[in-house]
CSV table of C-alpha atoms in Angstrom, one decimal:
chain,number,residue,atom,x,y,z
A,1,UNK,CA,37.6,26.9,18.3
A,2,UNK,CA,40.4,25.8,16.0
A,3,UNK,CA,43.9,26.1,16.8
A,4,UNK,CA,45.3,28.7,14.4
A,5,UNK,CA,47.2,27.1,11.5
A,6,UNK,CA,45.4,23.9,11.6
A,7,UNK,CA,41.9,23.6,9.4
A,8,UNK,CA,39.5,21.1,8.5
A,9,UNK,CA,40.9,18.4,5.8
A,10,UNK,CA,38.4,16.8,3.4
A,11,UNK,CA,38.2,13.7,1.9
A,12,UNK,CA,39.9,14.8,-1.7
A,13,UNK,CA,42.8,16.6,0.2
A,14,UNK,CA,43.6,13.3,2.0
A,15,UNK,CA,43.4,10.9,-0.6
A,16,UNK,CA,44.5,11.5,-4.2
A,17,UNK,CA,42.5,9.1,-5.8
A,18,UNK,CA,39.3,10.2,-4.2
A,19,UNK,CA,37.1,11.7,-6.7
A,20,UNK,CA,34.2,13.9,-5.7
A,21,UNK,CA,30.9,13.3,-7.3
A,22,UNK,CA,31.3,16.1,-10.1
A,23,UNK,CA,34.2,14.2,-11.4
A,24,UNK,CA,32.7,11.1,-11.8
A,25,UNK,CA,29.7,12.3,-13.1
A,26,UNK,CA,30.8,15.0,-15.2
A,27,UNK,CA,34.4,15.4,-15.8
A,28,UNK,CA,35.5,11.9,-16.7
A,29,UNK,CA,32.6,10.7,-18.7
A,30,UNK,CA,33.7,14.3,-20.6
A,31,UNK,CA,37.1,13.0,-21.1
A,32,UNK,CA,35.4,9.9,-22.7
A,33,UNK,CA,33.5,11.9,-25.1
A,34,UNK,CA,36.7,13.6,-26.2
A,35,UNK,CA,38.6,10.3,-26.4
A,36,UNK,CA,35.8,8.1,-28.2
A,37,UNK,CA,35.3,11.1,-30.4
A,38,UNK,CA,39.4,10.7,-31.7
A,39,UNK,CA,39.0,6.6,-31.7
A,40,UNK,CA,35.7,6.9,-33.7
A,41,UNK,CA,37.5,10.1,-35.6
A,42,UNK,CA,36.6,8.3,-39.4
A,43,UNK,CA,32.8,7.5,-38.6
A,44,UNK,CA,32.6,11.6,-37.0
A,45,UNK,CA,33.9,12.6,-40.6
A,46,UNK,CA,31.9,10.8,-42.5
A,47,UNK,CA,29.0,11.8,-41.0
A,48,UNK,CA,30.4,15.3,-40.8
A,49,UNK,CA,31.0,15.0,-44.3
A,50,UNK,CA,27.6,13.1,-45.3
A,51,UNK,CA,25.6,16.0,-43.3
A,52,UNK,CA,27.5,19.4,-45.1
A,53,UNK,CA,26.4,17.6,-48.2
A,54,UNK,CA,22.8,16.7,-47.6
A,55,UNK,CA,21.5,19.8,-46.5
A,56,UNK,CA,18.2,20.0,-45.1
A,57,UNK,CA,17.7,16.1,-46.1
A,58,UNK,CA,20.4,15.2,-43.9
A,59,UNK,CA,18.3,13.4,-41.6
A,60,UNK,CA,17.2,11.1,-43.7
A,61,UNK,CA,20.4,11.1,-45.9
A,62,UNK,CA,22.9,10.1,-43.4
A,63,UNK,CA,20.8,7.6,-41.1
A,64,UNK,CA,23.8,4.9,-41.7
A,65,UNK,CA,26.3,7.3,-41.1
A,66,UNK,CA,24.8,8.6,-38.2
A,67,UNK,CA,23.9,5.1,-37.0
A,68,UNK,CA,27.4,3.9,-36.9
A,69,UNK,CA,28.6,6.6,-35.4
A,70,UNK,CA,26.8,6.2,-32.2
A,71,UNK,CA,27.9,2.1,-32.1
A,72,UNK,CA,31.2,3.2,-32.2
A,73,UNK,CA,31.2,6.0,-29.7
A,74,UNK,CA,28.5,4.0,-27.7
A,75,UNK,CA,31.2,1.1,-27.4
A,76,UNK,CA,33.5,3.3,-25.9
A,77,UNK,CA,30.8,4.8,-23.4
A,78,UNK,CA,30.2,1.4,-21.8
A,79,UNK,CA,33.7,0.2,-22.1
A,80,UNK,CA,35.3,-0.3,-18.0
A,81,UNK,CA,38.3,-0.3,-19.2
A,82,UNK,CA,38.1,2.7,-21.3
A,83,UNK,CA,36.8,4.7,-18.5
A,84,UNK,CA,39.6,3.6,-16.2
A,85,UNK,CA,41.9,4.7,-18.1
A,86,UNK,CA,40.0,7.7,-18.7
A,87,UNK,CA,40.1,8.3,-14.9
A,88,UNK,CA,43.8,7.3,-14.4
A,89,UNK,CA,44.4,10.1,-17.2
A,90,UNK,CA,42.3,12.7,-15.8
A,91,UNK,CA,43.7,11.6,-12.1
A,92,UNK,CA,47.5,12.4,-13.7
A,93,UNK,CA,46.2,15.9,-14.8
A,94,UNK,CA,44.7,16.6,-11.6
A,95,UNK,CA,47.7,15.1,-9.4
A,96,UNK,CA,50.0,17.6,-11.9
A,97,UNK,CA,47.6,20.7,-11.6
A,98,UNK,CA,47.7,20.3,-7.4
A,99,UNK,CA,51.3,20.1,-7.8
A,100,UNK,CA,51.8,23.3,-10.5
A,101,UNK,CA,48.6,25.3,-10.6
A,102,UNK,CA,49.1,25.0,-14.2
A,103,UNK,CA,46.0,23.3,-16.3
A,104,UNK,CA,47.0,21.0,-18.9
A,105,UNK,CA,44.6,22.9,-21.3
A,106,UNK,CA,47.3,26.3,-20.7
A,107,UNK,CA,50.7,24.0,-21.3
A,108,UNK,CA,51.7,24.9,-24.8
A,109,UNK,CA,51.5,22.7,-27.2
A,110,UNK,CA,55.1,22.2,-27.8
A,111,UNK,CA,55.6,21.2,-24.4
A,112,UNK,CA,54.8,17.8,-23.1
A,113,UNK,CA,53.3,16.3,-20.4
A,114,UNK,CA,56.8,15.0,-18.4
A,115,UNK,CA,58.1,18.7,-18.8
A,116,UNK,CA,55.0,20.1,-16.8
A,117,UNK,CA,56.3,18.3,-13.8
């Protein structure tokens, strides 16, 4: 029997860069979406843009909007770089929400990131 007081530590618990598979798999490449999605922000409105004014015939209409699109958010999504610093971002939120209980998404938008802590 455990002593009272003491419990089982994981792996996350003991190490704050350890990232469980969820994270890698879903969280961060999430976080990339987001991201590429604001880099790539002109190509998403003009295909936004291309496809409210095509109608039905937007498939066929906005093939070169839609193609560039997905080589600019496709560089992004195979970028190591960009997904490090996807995951040093997401670790800083993490490290923050252990430390407050506060999510970033529930800050208000007024305050800023070096307030939370």
């Amino acid at each position: 029997m455990e002593q009272e007081g003491k419990r089982r530590r994981f792996a996350w618990e003991e190490d704050e860069n350890f990232l469980r598979k969820v994270e890698i798999n879903v969280l961060i490449p999430k976080k990339i979406r987001e991201k590429a999605r604001v880099e790539c922000k002109e190509y998403v409105d003009a295909f936004t843009e291309c496809c409210s004014s095509s109608g039905i015939g937007m498939v066929v209409k906005c093939r070169k909007q839609n193609t560039t699109l997905k080589a600019c958010l496709t560089k992004y999504y195979h970028d190591p770089e960009f997904f490090e610093m996807c995951k040093k971002e997401y670790l800083e939120e993490r490290k923050n929400f252990r430390e407050t209980g506060i999510k970033q998404k529930d800050l208000p938008a007024t305050q800023s990131k070096s307030e939370a802590t």
